[in-house]
mmCIF file of C-alpha atoms (C1' of nucleotides) in Angstrom:
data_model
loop_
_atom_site.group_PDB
_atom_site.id
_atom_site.type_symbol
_atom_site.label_atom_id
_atom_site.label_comp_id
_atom_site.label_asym_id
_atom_site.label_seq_id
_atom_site.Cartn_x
_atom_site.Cartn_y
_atom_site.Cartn_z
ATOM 1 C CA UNK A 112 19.129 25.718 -8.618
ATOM 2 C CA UNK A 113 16.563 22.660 -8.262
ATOM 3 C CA UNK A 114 17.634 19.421 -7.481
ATOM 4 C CA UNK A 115 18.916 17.136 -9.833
ATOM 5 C CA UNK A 116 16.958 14.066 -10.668
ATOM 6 C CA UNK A 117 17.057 11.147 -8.909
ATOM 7 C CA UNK A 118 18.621 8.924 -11.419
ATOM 8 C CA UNK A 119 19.717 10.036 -15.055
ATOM 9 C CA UNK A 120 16.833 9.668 -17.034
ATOM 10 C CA UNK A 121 19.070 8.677 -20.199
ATOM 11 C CA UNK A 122 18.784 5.114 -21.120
ATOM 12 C CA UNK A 123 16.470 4.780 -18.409
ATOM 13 C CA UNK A 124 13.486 2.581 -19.247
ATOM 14 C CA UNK A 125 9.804 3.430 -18.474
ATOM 15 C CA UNK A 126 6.717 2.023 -18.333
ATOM 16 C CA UNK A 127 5.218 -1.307 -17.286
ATOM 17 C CA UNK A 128 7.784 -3.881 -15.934
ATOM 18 C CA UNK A 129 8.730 -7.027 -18.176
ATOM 19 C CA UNK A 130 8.692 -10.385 -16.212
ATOM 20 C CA UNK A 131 12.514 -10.885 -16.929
ATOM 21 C CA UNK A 132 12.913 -7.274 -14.698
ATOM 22 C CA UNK A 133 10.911 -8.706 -12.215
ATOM 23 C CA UNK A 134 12.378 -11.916 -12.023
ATOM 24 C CA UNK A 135 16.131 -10.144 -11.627
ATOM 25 C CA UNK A 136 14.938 -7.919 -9.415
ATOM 26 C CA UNK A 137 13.263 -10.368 -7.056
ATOM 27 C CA UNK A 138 16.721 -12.159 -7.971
ATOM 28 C CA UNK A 139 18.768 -9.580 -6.306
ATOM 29 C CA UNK A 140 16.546 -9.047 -3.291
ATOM 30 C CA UNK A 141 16.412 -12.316 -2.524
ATOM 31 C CA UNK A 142 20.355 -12.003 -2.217
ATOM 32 C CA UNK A 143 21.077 -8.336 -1.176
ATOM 33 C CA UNK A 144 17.419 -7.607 1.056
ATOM 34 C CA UNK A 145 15.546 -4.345 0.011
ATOM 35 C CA UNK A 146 17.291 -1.047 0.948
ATOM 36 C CA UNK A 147 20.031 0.398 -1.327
ATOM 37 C CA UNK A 148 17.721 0.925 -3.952
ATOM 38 C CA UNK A 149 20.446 3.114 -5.916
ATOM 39 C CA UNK A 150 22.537 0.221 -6.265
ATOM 40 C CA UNK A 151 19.973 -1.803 -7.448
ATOM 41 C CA UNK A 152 19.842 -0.816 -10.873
ATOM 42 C CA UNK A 153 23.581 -0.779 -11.211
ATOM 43 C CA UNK A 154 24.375 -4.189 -9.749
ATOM 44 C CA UNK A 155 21.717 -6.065 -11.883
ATOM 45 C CA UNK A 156 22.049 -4.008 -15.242
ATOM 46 C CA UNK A 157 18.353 -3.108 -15.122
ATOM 47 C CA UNK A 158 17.430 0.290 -17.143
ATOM 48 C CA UNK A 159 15.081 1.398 -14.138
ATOM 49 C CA UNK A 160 15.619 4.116 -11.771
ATOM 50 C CA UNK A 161 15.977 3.457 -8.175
ATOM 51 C CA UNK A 162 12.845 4.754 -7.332
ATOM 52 C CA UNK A 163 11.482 2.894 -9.762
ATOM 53 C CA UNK A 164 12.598 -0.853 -8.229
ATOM 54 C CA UNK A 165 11.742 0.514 -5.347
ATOM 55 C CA UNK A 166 8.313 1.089 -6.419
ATOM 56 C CA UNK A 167 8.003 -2.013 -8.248
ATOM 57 C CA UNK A 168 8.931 -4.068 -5.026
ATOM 58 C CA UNK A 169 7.002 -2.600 -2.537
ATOM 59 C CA UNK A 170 4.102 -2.208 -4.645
ATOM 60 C CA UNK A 171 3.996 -5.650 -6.891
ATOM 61 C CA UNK A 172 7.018 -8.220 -5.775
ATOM 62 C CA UNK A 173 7.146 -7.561 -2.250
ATOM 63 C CA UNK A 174 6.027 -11.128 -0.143
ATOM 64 C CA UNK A 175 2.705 -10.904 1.535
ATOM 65 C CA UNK A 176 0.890 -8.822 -0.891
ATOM 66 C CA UNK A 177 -2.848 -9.467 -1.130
ATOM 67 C CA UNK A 178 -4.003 -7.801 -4.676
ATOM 68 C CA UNK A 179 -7.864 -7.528 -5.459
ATOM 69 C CA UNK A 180 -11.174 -8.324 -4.195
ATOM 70 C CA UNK A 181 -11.161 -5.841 -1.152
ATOM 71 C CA UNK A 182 -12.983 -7.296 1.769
ATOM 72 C CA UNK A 183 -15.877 -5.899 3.833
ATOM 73 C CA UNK A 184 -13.970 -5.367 6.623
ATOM 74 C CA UNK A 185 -10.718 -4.149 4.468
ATOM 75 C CA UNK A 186 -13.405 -1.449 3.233
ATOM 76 C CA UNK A 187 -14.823 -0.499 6.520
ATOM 77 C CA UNK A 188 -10.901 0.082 7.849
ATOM 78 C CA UNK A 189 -9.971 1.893 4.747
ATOM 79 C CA UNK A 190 -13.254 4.544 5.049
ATOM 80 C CA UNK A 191 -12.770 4.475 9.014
ATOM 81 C CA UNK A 192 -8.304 5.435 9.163
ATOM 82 C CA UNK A 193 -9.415 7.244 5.897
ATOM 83 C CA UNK A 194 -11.565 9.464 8.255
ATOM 84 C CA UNK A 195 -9.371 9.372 11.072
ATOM 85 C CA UNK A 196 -6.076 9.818 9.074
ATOM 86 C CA UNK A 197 -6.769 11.548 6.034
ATOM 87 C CA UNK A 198 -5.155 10.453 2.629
ATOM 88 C CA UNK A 199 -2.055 9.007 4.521
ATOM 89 C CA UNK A 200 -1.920 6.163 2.321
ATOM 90 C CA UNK A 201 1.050 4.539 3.866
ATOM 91 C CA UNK A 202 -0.192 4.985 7.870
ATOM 92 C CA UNK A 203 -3.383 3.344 6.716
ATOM 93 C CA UNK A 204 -1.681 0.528 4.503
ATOM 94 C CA UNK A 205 -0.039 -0.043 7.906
ATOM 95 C CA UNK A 206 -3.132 -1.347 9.914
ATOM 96 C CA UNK A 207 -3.749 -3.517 6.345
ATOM 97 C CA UNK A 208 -0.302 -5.504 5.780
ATOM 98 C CA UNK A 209 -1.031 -7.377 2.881
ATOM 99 C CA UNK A 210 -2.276 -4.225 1.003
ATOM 100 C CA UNK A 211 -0.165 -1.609 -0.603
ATOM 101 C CA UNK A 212 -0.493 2.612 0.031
ATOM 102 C CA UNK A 213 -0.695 2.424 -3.481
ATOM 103 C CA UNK A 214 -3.780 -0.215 -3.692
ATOM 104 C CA UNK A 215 -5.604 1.795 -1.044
ATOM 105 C CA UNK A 216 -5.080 4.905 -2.730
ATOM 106 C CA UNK A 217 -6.419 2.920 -6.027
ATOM 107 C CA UNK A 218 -9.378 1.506 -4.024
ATOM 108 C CA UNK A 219 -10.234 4.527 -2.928
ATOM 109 C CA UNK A 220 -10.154 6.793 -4.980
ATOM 110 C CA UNK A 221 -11.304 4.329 -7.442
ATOM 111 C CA UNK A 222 -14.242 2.700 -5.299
ATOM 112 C CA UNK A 223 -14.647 3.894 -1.754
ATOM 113 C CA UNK A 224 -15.144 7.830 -3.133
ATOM 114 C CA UNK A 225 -18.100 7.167 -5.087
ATOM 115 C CA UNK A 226 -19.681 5.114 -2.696
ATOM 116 C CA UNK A 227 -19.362 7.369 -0.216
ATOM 117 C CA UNK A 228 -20.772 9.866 -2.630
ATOM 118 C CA UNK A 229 -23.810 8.100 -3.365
ATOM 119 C CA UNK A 230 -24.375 7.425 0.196
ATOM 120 C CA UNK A 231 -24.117 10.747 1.303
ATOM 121 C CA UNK A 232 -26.040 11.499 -1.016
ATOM 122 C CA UNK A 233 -28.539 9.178 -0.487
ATOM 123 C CA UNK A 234 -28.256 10.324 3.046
ATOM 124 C CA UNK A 235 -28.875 14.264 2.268
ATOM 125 C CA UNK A 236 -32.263 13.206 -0.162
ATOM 126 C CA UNK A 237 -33.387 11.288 2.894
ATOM 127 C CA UNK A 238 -32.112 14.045 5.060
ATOM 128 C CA UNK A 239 -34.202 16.600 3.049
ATOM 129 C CA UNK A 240 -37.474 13.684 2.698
ATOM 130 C CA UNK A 241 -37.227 12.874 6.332
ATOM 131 C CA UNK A 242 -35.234 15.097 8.759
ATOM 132 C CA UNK A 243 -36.074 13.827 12.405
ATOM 133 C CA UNK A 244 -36.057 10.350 11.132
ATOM 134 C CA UNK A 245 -32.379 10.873 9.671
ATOM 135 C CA UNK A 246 -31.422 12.959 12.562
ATOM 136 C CA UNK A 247 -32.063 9.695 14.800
ATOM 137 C CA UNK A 248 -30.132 8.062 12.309
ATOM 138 C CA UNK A 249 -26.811 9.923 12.090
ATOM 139 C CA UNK A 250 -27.213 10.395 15.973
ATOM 140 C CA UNK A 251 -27.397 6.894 16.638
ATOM 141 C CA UNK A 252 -24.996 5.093 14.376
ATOM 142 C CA UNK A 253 -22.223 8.265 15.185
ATOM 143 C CA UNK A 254 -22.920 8.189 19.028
ATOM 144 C CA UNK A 255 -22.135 4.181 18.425
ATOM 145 C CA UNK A 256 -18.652 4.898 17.861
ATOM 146 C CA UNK A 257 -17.722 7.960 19.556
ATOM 147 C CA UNK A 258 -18.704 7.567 22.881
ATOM 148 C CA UNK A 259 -19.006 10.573 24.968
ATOM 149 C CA UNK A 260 -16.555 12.176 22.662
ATOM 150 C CA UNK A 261 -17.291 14.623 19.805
ATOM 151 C CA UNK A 262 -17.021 13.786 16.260
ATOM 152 C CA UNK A 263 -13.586 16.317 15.934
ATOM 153 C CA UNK A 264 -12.127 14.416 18.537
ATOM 154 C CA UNK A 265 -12.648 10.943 16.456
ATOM 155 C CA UNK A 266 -11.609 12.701 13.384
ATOM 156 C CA UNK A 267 -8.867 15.357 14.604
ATOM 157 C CA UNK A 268 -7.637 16.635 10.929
ATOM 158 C CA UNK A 269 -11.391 17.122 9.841
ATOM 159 C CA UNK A 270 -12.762 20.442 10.506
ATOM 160 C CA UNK A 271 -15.713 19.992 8.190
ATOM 161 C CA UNK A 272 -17.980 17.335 9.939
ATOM 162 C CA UNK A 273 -19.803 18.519 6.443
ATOM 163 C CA UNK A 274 -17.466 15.936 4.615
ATOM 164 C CA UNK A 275 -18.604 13.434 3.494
ATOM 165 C CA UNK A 276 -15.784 11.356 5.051
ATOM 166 C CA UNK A 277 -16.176 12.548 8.713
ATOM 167 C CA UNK A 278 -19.627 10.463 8.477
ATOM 168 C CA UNK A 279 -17.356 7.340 8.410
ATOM 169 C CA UNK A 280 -19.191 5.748 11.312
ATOM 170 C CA UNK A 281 -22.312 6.446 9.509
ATOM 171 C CA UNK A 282 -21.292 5.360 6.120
ATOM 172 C CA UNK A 283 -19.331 1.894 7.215
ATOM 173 C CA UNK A 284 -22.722 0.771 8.981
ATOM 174 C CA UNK A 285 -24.502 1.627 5.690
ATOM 175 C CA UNK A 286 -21.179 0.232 3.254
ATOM 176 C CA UNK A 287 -21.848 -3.035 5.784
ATOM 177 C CA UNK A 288 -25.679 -3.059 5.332
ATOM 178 C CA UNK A 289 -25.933 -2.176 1.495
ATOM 179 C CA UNK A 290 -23.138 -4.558 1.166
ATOM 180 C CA UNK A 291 -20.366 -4.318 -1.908
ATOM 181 C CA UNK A 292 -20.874 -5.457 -5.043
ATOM 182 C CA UNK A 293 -17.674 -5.351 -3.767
ATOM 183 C CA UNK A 294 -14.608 -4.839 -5.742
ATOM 184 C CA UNK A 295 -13.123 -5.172 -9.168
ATOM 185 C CA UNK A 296 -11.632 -8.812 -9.645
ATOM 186 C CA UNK A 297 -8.280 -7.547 -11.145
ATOM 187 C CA UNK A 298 -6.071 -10.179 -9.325
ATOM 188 C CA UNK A 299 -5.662 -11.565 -12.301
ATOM 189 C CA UNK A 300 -3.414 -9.232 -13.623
ATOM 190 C CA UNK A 301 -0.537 -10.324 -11.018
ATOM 191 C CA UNK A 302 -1.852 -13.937 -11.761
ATOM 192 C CA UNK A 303 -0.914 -13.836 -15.428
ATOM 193 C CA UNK A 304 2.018 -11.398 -14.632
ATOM 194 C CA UNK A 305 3.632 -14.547 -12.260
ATOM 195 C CA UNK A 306 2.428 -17.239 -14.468
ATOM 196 C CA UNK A 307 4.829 -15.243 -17.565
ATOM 197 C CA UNK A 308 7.308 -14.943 -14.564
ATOM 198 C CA UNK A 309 6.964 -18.665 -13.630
ATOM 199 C CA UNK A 310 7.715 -19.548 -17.615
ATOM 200 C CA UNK A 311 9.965 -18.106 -18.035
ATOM 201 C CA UNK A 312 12.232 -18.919 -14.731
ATOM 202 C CA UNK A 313 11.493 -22.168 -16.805
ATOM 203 C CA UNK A 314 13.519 -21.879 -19.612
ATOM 204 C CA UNK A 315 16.259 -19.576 -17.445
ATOM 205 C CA UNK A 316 16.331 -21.852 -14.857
ATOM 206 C CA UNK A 317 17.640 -24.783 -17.652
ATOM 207 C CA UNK A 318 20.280 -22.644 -18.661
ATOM 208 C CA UNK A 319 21.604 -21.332 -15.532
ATOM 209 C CA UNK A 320 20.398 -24.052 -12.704
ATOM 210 C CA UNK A 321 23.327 -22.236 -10.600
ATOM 211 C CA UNK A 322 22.020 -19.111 -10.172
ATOM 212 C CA UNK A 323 21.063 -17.458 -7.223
ATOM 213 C CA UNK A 324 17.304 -17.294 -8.104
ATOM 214 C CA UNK A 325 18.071 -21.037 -8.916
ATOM 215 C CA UNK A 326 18.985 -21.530 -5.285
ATOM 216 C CA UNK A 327 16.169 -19.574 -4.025
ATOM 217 C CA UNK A 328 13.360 -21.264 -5.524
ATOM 218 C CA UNK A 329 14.710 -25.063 -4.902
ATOM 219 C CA UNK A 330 16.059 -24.357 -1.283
ATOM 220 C CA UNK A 331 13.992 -25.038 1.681
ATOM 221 C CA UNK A 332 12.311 -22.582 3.501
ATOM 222 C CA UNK A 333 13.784 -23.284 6.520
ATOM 223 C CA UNK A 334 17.561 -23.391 4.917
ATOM 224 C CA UNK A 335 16.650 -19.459 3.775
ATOM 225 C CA UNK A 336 15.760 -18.805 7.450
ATOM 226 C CA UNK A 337 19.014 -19.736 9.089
ATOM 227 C CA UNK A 338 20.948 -18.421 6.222
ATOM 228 C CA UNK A 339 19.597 -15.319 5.422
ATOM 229 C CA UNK A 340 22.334 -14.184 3.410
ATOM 230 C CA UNK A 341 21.722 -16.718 0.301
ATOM 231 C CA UNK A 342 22.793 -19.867 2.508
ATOM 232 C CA UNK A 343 23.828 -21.393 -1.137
ATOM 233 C CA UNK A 344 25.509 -23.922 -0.174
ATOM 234 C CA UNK A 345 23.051 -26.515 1.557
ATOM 235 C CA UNK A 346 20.403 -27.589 -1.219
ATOM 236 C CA UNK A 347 20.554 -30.857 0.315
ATOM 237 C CA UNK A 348 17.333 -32.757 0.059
ATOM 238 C CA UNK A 349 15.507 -30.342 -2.146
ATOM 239 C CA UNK A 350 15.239 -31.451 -5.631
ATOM 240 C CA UNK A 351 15.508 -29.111 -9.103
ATOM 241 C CA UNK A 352 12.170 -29.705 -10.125
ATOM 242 C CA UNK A 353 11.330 -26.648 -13.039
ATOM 243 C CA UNK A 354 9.400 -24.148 -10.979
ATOM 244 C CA UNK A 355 5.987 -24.487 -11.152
ATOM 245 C CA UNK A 356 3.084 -21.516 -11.202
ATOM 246 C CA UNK A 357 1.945 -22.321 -7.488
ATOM 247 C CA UNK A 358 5.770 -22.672 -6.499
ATOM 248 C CA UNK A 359 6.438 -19.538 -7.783
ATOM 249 C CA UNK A 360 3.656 -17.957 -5.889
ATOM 250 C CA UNK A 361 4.772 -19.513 -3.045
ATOM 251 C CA UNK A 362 8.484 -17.615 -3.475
ATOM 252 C CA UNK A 363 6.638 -14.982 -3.562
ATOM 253 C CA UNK A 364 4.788 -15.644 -0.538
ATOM 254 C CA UNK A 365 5.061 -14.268 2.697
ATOM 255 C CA UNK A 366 5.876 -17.615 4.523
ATOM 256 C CA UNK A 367 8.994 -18.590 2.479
ATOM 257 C CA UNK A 368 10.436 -15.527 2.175
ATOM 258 C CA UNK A 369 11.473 -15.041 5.682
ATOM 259 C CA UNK A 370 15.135 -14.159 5.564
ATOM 260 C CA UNK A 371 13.927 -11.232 3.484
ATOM 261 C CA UNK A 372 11.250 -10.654 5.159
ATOM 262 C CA UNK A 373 13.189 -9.008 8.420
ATOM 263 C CA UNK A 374 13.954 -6.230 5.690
ATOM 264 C CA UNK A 375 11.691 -6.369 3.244
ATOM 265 C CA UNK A 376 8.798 -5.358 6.482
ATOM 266 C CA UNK A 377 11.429 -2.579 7.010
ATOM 267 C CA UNK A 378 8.957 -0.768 5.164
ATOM 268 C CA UNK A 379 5.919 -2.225 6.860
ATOM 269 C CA UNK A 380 7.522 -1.990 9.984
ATOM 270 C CA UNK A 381 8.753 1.266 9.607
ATOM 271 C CA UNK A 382 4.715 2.614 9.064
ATOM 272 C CA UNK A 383 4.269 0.305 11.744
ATOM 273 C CA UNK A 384 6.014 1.872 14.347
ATOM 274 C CA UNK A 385 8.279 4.726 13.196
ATOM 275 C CA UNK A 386 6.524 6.627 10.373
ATOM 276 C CA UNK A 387 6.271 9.641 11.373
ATOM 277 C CA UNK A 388 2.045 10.032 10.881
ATOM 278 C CA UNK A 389 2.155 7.372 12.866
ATOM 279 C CA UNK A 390 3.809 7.985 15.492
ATOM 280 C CA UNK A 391 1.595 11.571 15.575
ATOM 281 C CA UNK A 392 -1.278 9.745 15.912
ATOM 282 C CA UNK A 393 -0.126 7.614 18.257
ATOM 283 C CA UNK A 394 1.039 9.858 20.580
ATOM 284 C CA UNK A 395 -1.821 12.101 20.306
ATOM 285 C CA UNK A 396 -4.384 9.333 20.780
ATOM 286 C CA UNK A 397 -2.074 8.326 23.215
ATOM 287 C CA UNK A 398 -2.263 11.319 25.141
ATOM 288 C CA UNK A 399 -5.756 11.528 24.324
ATOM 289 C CA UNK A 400 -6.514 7.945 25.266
ATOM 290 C CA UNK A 401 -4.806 8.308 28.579
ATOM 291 C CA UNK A 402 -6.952 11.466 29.544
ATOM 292 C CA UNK A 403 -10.364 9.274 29.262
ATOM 293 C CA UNK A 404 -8.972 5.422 29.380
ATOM 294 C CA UNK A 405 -10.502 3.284 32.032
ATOM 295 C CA UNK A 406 -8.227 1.357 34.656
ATOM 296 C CA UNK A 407 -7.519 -1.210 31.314
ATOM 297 C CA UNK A 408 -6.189 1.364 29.466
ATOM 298 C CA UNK A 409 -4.298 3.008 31.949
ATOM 299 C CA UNK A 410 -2.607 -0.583 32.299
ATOM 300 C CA UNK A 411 -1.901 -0.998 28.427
ATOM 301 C CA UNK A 412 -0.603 2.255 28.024
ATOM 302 C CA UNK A 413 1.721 2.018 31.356
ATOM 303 C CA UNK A 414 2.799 -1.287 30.120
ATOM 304 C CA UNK A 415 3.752 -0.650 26.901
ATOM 305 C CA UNK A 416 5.708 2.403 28.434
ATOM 306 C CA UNK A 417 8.031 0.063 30.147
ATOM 307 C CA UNK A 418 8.664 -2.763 27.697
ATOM 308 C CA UNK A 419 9.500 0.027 25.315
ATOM 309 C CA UNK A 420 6.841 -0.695 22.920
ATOM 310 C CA UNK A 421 4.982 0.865 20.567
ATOM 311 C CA UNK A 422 1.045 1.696 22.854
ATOM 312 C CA UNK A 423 -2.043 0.363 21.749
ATOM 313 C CA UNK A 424 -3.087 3.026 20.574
ATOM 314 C CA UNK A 425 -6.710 4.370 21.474
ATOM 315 C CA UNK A 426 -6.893 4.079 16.901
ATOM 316 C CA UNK A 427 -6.468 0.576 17.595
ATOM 317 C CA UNK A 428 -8.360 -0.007 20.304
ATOM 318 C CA UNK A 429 -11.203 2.103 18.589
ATOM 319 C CA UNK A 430 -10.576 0.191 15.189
ATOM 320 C CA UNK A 431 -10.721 -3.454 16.844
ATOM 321 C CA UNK A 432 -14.170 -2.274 18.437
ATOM 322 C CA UNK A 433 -15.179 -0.801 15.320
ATOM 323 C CA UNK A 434 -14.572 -3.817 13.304
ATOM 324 C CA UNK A 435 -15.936 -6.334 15.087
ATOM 325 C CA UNK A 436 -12.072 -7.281 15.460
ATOM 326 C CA UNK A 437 -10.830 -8.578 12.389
ATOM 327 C CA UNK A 438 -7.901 -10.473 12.671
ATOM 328 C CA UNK A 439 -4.883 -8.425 11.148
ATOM 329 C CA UNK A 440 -5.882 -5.682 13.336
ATOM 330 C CA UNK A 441 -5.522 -8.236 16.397
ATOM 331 C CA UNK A 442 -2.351 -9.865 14.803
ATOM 332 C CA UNK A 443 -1.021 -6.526 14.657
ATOM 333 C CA UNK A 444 -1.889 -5.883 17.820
ATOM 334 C CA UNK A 445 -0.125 -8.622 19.053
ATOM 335 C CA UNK A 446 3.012 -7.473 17.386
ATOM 336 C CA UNK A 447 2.792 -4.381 18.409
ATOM 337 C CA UNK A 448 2.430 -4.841 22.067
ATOM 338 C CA UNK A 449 3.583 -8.225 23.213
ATOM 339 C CA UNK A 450 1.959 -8.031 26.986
ATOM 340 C CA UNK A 451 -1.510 -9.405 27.505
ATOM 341 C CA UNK A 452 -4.116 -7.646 26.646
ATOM 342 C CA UNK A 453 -6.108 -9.155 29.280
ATOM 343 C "C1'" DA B 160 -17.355 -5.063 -36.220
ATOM 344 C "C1'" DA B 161 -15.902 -0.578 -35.023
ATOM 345 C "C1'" DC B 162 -15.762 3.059 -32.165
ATOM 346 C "C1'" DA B 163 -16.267 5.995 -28.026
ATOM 347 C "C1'" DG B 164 -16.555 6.479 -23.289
ATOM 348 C "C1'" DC B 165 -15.426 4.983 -18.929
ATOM 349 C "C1'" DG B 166 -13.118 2.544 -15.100
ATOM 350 C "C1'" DT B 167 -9.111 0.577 -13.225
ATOM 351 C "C1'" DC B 168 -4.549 0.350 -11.716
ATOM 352 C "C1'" DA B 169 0.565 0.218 -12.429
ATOM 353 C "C1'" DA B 170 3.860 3.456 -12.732
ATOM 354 C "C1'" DC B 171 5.724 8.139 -12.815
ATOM 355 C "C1'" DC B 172 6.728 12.720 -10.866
ATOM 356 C "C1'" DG B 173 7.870 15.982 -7.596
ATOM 357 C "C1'" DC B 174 7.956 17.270 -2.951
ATOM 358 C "C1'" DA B 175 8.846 15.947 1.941
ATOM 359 C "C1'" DT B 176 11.428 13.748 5.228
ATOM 360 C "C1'" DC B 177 15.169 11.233 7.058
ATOM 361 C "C1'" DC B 178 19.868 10.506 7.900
ATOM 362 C "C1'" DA B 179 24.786 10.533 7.583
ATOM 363 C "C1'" DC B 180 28.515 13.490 7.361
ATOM 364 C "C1'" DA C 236 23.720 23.610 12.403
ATOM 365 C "C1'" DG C 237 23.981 23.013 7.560
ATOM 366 C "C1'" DT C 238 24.191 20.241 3.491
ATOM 367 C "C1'" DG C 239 23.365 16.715 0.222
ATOM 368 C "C1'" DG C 240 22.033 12.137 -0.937
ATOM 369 C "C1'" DA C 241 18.658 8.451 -0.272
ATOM 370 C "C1'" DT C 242 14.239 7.100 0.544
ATOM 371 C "C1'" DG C 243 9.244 7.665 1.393
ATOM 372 C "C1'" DC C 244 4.885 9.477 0.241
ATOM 373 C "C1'" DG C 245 0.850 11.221 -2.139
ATOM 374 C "C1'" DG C 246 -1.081 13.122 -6.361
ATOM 375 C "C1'" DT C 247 -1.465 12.335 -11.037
ATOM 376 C "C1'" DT C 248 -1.093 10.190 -15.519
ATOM 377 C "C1'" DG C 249 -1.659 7.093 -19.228
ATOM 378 C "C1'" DA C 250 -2.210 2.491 -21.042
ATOM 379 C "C1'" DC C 251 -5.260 -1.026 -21.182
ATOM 380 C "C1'" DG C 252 -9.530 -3.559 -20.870
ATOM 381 C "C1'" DC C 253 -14.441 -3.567 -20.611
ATOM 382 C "C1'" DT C 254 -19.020 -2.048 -21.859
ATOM 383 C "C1'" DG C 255 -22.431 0.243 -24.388
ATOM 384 C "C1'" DT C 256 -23.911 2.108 -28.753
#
DNA sequence: AACAGCGTCAACCGCATCCAC
DNA sequence: AGTGGATGCGGTTGACGCTGT
């Protein structure tokens, strides 16, 4: 007997969310944190399936969320932990906080795949044109990244160096020099999806200035920080202006979310540190990373062994190089492993 | 102007994994 | 150790918008 669904799927509503869902679920969140997703439907009378919120959250409503217009150096991570990690959306969303798996997993398969394609396959015509002249090529721009090591070792799930992924090193140098046309310009779809949001808090927030979501979006950030469960009680100071577009967008922001954010980055956190890919990875680059580290290394990875926290891993360390450093990667860094890097 | 084809992306589905009991 | 519920993840779908004819 197979499993039963995850929610009745009776009276259960599909398809795109309305702002009025959005705005009770952010409602609810704001008050209960993320987690519990099965209640969620039945505590705020929304027609959606756990998953559903869930989904909705994580991939739309959730603070911190970047949407559109891929960077450069977003793309050259994506191609690179796509190489290194293989479609694990949500281990490589992890190095990119204010992206989504479910963005990547758009962008790639959407953007990144084809221009890979026509790179490789601009590589194999020049291949076939020029052979020693690309062989210098691939050896130099590989050998760039990988060290001493070989190409499995950067790229442990690949067998195939044939793929056109495995040539990551190759194909971020070329992404970088070609450089993007870069990226569809579909932010605008959340824009006009929080401006509806935003007018219509307007009109709900006139007939029901008590409400929680009321409370929410006239408290001060810092009340929400030292009362992160709802802390109703002291609006003090902060005055019931309607809610404006940018105010909204600031709710939803990363900054003035903070009492949610210690479990809304449960998720984030979670790929961060203790999803299970991750922690593969980790240990295996670990391992890996402790056979050939220099006396630096050695001193990361012993440190982070006794503070208890997640290693730098040698994917980080490699990345950081890689990237020319971009500045998530070194904020998450910092997270990660609290001890000088020096 | 109407239509077809294509690209994009939000959302769904089903399986995997985690976790409490 | 086994079981079942909850949650996470990745593949896929379908609606929608854009572009070309």
């Amino acid at each position: 007997m197979g499993r039963p669904p995850c929610c009745e799927k009776v009276g259960i509503k599909k398809g795109p969310w309305t702002p009025e869902e959005d705005i009770i679920l952010v409602s609810y969140i704001q008050e209960h944190g993320p987690g519990n997703w099965r209640a969620v439907p039945a505590n705020t009378g929304l027609l959606r399936c756990s998953k559903s919120c869930r989904l909705r959250w994580t991939n739309y409503l959730r603070p911190g969320i970047k949407r559109g217009n891929f960077t450069p150096h977003e793309e050259g991570m994506i191609i690179h932990l796509q190489a290194l990690l293989g479609n694990k959306w949500a281990a490589i969303a992890s190095y990119l906080p204010q992206r989504t798996d479910n963005d990547i997993k758009n962008y790639w398969n959407t953007h990144l795949k084809k221009k890979l394609k026509k790179i490789q396959s601009a590589v194999d015509h020049h291949q076939q044109q020029q052979p020693q002249a690309q062989n210098n090529i691939l050896g130099s721009s590989i050998s760039d990244s990988t060290t001493s090591n070989s190409t499995h070792h950067q790229y442990p799930h690949r067998n195939n160096v044939n793929d056109i992924t495995s040539h990551a090193s190759t194909t971020t140098l070329s992404l970088r020099s070609i450089n993007q046309s870069s990226s569809s310009s579909s932010g605008g779809i959340y824009a006009s999806s929080t401006e509806n949001i935003s007018r219509l808090l307007e009109g709900w927030m006139r007939t029901s200035p008590k409400s929680t979501y009321a409370n929410l979006v006239t408290k001060p950030s810092h009340d929400r920080e030292e009362n992160p469960k709802g802390g109703q009680d002291q609006d003090e100071g902060c005055d019931h202006d309607l809610l404006s577009h940018e105010a909204f967008q600031s709710i939803l922001s990363f900054d003035n979310l903070n009492n949610v954010n210690a479990a809304s980055w449960d998720r984030s956190s979670t790929t961060n540190c203790d999803s299970s890919s991750i922690k593969q990875v980790s240990q295996t680059q670990c391992s890996t990373a402790a056979a050939i580290a220099n006396e630096k290394d050695k001193h990361i990875i012993r440190a982070c062994e006794s503070t208890n926290t997640p290693p730098l891993s040698f994917l980080e360390k490699w990345l950081l190089d890689e990237s020319a450093a971009g500045q998530v990667l070194e904020d998450r860094m910092m997270e990660l492993s609290p001890i000088s890097l020096v």
